[in-house]
PDB file of C-alpha atoms and ligand atoms in Angstrom:
ATOM      1  CA  MET A   1      11.309  -7.082 -17.957  1.00 87.00           C
ATOM      2  CA  LEU A   2       7.943  -6.927 -16.256  1.00 93.00           C
ATOM      3  CA  ILE A   3       8.070  -4.234 -13.603  1.00 95.00           C
ATOM      4  CA  ARG A   4       4.753  -4.295 -11.807  1.00 96.00           C
ATOM      5  CA  LEU A   5       1.031  -4.805 -12.044  1.00 96.00           C
ATOM      6  CA  ASP A   6      -0.076  -1.505 -13.556  1.00 96.00           C
ATOM      7  CA  HIS A   7      -3.836  -1.794 -13.621  1.00 96.00           C
ATOM      8  CA  ILE A   8      -6.881  -3.993 -13.855  1.00 98.00           C
ATOM      9  CA  GLY A   9      -9.442  -3.168 -16.523  1.00 97.00           C
ATOM     10  CA  ILE A  10     -13.104  -3.706 -15.732  1.00 98.00           C
ATOM     11  CA  ALA A  11     -15.611  -3.782 -18.576  1.00 98.00           C
ATOM     12  CA  VAL A  12     -18.711  -1.758 -17.783  1.00 98.00           C
ATOM     13  CA  GLN A  13     -21.832  -0.863 -19.741  1.00 97.00           C
ATOM     14  CA  ASN A  14     -21.779   2.721 -18.514  1.00 97.00           C
ATOM     15  CA  ILE A  15     -18.968   4.505 -16.670  1.00 98.00           C
ATOM     16  CA  GLN A  16     -21.245   6.990 -14.906  1.00 97.00           C
ATOM     17  CA  ASP A  17     -23.359   4.136 -13.544  1.00 98.00           C
ATOM     18  CA  ALA A  18     -20.243   2.212 -12.490  1.00 98.00           C
ATOM     19  CA  LEU A  19     -18.837   5.250 -10.675  1.00 98.00           C
ATOM     20  CA  VAL A  20     -21.835   5.163  -8.348  1.00 98.00           C
ATOM     21  CA  PHE A  21     -20.288   1.993  -6.956  1.00 98.00           C
ATOM     22  CA  PHE A  22     -16.538   2.418  -7.469  1.00 98.00           C
ATOM     23  CA  GLN A  23     -16.341   6.103  -6.539  1.00 97.00           C
ATOM     24  CA  ASP A  24     -19.311   6.785  -4.283  1.00 97.00           C
ATOM     25  CA  ALA A  25     -19.801   3.493  -2.463  1.00 98.00           C
ATOM     26  CA  LEU A  26     -16.297   1.978  -2.547  1.00 97.00           C
ATOM     27  CA  GLY A  27     -14.535   5.319  -2.178  1.00 97.00           C
ATOM     28  CA  MET A  28     -12.038   5.123  -5.010  1.00 97.00           C
ATOM     29  CA  GLU A  29     -10.857   8.388  -6.517  1.00 97.00           C
ATOM     30  CA  LEU A  30     -11.494   9.212 -10.146  1.00 98.00           C
ATOM     31  CA  ASP A  31      -8.483  10.814 -11.797  1.00 97.00           C
ATOM     32  CA  HIS A  32      -9.994  11.429 -15.231  1.00 96.00           C
ATOM     33  CA  VAL A  33     -12.064   9.939 -18.022  1.00 96.00           C
ATOM     34  CA  ALA A  34     -10.575   9.827 -21.514  1.00 93.00           C
ATOM     35  CA  LEU A  35     -11.520   8.625 -24.960  1.00 93.00           C
ATOM     36  CA  GLU A  36      -9.174   5.872 -26.124  1.00 86.00           C
ATOM     37  CA  GLU A  37      -8.792   3.661 -29.194  1.00 83.00           C
ATOM     38  CA  GLY A  38      -9.667   6.507 -31.539  1.00 83.00           C
ATOM     39  CA  GLY A  39     -12.906   7.261 -29.705  1.00 86.00           C
ATOM     40  CA  LYS A  40     -14.087   3.648 -29.590  1.00 92.00           C
ATOM     41  CA  THR A  41     -13.653   3.319 -25.846  1.00 94.00           C
ATOM     42  CA  SER A  42     -14.189   5.548 -22.852  1.00 96.00           C
ATOM     43  CA  VAL A  43     -11.848   4.876 -19.936  1.00 95.00           C
ATOM     44  CA  ALA A  44     -12.126   6.070 -16.332  1.00 97.00           C
ATOM     45  CA  PHE A  45      -8.717   6.064 -14.645  1.00 96.00           C
ATOM     46  CA  MET A  46      -8.862   5.418 -10.915  1.00 98.00           C
ATOM     47  CA  PRO A  47      -5.400   5.386  -9.350  1.00 97.00           C
ATOM     48  CA  MET A  48      -4.814   3.615  -6.066  1.00 94.00           C
ATOM     49  CA  GLY A  49      -1.375   3.378  -4.503  1.00 94.00           C
ATOM     50  CA  ASP A  50       1.090   2.070  -7.053  1.00 93.00           C
ATOM     51  CA  GLY A  51      -1.638   0.763  -9.334  1.00 95.00           C
ATOM     52  CA  GLU A  52      -4.849   1.711 -10.977  1.00 96.00           C
ATOM     53  CA  LEU A  53      -8.311   0.514 -11.787  1.00 97.00           C
ATOM     54  CA  GLU A  54      -9.638   1.260 -15.262  1.00 97.00           C
ATOM     55  CA  LEU A  55     -13.330   1.218 -16.032  1.00 98.00           C
ATOM     56  CA  VAL A  56     -13.663   0.620 -19.753  1.00 97.00           C
ATOM     57  CA  GLN A  57     -16.865   1.315 -21.646  1.00 98.00           C
ATOM     58  CA  PRO A  58     -17.315   0.600 -25.344  1.00 97.00           C
ATOM     59  CA  LEU A  59     -18.722   3.438 -27.438  1.00 96.00           C
ATOM     60  CA  GLU A  60     -18.987   1.340 -30.579  1.00 93.00           C
ATOM     61  CA  SER A  61     -20.971  -1.866 -30.936  1.00 89.00           C
ATOM     62  CA  GLU A  62     -18.401  -3.557 -33.193  1.00 89.00           C
ATOM     63  CA  SER A  63     -15.385  -3.249 -30.912  1.00 88.00           C
ATOM     64  CA  GLY A  64     -13.812  -6.235 -29.190  1.00 88.00           C
ATOM     65  CA  LEU A  65     -14.801  -4.740 -25.858  1.00 93.00           C
ATOM     66  CA  ALA A  66     -18.447  -4.433 -26.942  1.00 96.00           C
ATOM     67  CA  LYS A  67     -18.416  -8.064 -28.027  1.00 94.00           C
ATOM     68  CA  PHE A  68     -16.860  -9.072 -24.716  1.00 93.00           C
ATOM     69  CA  LEU A  69     -19.629  -7.277 -22.825  1.00 96.00           C
ATOM     70  CA  ALA A  70     -22.373  -8.754 -24.978  1.00 95.00           C
ATOM     71  CA  LYS A  71     -21.001 -12.258 -24.510  1.00 95.00           C
ATOM     72  CA  ARG A  72     -19.770 -12.240 -20.927  1.00 94.00           C
ATOM     73  CA  GLY A  73     -21.329  -9.219 -19.278  1.00 97.00           C
ATOM     74  CA  GLU A  74     -19.582  -6.780 -16.987  1.00 98.00           C
ATOM     75  CA  GLY A  75     -16.507  -7.914 -15.112  1.00 97.00           C
ATOM     76  CA  ILE A  76     -12.731  -8.099 -15.221  1.00 97.00           C
ATOM     77  CA  HIS A  77     -11.688  -7.515 -18.811  1.00 97.00           C
ATOM     78  CA  HIS A  78      -7.906  -7.438 -18.666  1.00 97.00           C
ATOM     79  CA  ILE A  79      -4.900  -7.091 -16.432  1.00 98.00           C
ATOM     80  CA  CYS A  80      -1.968  -4.912 -17.353  1.00 97.00           C
ATOM     81  CA  PHE A  81       1.706  -5.229 -16.542  1.00 98.00           C
ATOM     82  CA  GLU A  82       4.203  -2.440 -16.906  1.00 97.00           C
ATOM     83  CA  VAL A  83       7.305  -3.311 -18.883  1.00 98.00           C
ATOM     84  CA  ASP A  84      10.542  -1.387 -19.216  1.00 96.00           C
ATOM     85  CA  ASP A  85      11.128  -2.450 -22.833  1.00 96.00           C
ATOM     86  CA  MET A  86       8.006  -3.082 -24.904  1.00 97.00           C
ATOM     87  CA  ASP A  87       9.862  -4.231 -28.002  1.00 96.00           C
ATOM     88  CA  ALA A  88      11.929  -6.749 -26.053  1.00 97.00           C
ATOM     89  CA  ALA A  89       8.837  -8.024 -24.223  1.00 97.00           C
ATOM     90  CA  LEU A  90       6.906  -8.550 -27.471  1.00 97.00           C
ATOM     91  CA  ALA A  91       9.893 -10.198 -29.154  1.00 97.00           C
ATOM     92  CA  ARG A  92      10.239 -12.584 -26.222  1.00 97.00           C
ATOM     93  CA  LEU A  93       6.544 -13.493 -26.399  1.00 97.00           C
ATOM     94  CA  VAL A  94       6.739 -14.152 -30.131  1.00 97.00           C
ATOM     95  CA  ALA A  95       9.873 -16.232 -29.652  1.00 97.00           C
ATOM     96  CA  HIS A  96       7.910 -18.374 -27.204  1.00 97.00           C
ATOM     97  CA  GLY A  97       5.020 -18.827 -29.615  1.00 97.00           C
ATOM     98  CA  ALA A  98       2.552 -16.523 -27.860  1.00 98.00           C
ATOM     99  CA  GLN A  99      -0.182 -15.010 -29.994  1.00 98.00           C
ATOM    100  CA  LEU A 100      -0.332 -11.223 -29.872  1.00 98.00           C
ATOM    101  CA  ILE A 101      -3.338  -9.046 -30.613  1.00 96.00           C
ATOM    102  CA  ASP A 102      -0.985  -6.138 -31.268  1.00 95.00           C
ATOM    103  CA  ALA A 103       2.170  -7.163 -33.069  1.00 93.00           C
ATOM    104  CA  LYS A 104       3.118  -3.506 -32.939  1.00 95.00           C
ATOM    105  CA  PRO A 105       2.345  -1.464 -29.820  1.00 96.00           C
ATOM    106  CA  ARG A 106      -0.311   1.229 -29.962  1.00 94.00           C
ATOM    107  CA  VAL A 107      -0.084   4.596 -28.189  1.00 92.00           C
ATOM    108  CA  ASN A 108      -2.823   5.905 -25.901  1.00 86.00           C
ATOM    109  CA  ALA A 109      -3.903   9.476 -25.171  1.00 81.00           C
ATOM    110  CA  SER A 110      -1.241   9.792 -22.443  1.00 83.00           C
ATOM    111  CA  GLY A 111       1.579   8.694 -24.741  1.00 90.00           C
ATOM    112  CA  THR A 112       1.853   5.257 -23.150  1.00 92.00           C
ATOM    113  CA  ARG A 113       2.777   2.442 -25.532  1.00 96.00           C
ATOM    114  CA  TYR A 114       0.564  -0.582 -25.055  1.00 95.00           C
ATOM    115  CA  ALA A 115      -0.094  -3.954 -26.621  1.00 97.00           C
ATOM    116  CA  PHE A 116      -2.435  -6.841 -25.891  1.00 96.00           C
ATOM    117  CA  ILE A 117      -1.577 -10.530 -25.730  1.00 97.00           C
ATOM    118  CA  HIS A 118      -4.302 -12.881 -26.938  1.00 96.00           C
ATOM    119  CA  PRO A 119      -6.100 -14.697 -24.099  1.00 95.00           C
ATOM    120  CA  LYS A 120      -5.652 -17.971 -26.010  1.00 96.00           C
ATOM    121  CA  SER A 121      -1.956 -17.735 -25.227  1.00 96.00           C
ATOM    122  CA  ALA A 122      -2.466 -16.580 -21.642  1.00 97.00           C
ATOM    123  CA  HIS A 123      -4.756 -19.190 -20.117  1.00 97.00           C
ATOM    124  CA  GLY A 124      -7.897 -17.218 -20.778  1.00 95.00           C
ATOM    125  CA  VAL A 125      -6.664 -13.875 -19.471  1.00 96.00           C
ATOM    126  CA  LEU A 126      -6.448 -10.831 -21.708  1.00 96.00           C
ATOM    127  CA  ILE A 127      -3.078  -9.326 -20.788  1.00 98.00           C
ATOM    128  CA  GLU A 128      -2.029  -5.817 -21.670  1.00 97.00           C
ATOM    129  CA  LEU A 129       1.550  -4.575 -21.550  1.00 98.00           C
ATOM    130  CA  TYR A 130       2.298  -0.917 -20.830  1.00 95.00           C
ATOM    131  CA  GLN A 131       5.425   1.060 -21.361  1.00 97.00           C
ATOM    132  CA  ARG A 132       4.874   4.446 -19.810  1.00 89.00           C
ATOM    133  CA  ALA A 133       6.168   7.507 -21.613  1.00 85.00           C
TER     134      ALA A 133
HETATM  135 ZN1  LIG D 201      -5.796  -1.343 -19.752  1.00 84.81          ZN
END
């Protein structure tokens, strides 16, 4: 089951530059910045209420995120829903013919299991599923 909208990921060229707007001007609070995807991505976690904003910056020119930025520029990169059962959610998607980027969930630095659904199957939106540890 989908539980809630967990976060929105915004692709940025440089997190420190983006914080000048999101933290200083807009007033959002920065919780922490972490290296994700084996050091390929830097992520600034900015919690707000029940949800979160993630600023995602590629650290490697060959990553999917870097290609996204090169092609489309900064902007909304993905939306993420929390699920209570990742395996059941992925099985349901596959059963309905959806194309997954991650057939098997990955685990981030906080121990959260996550997987991406291909935007081709989701009307152009990159959707991430989260199952919090
Ligand atoms: Zn995310």
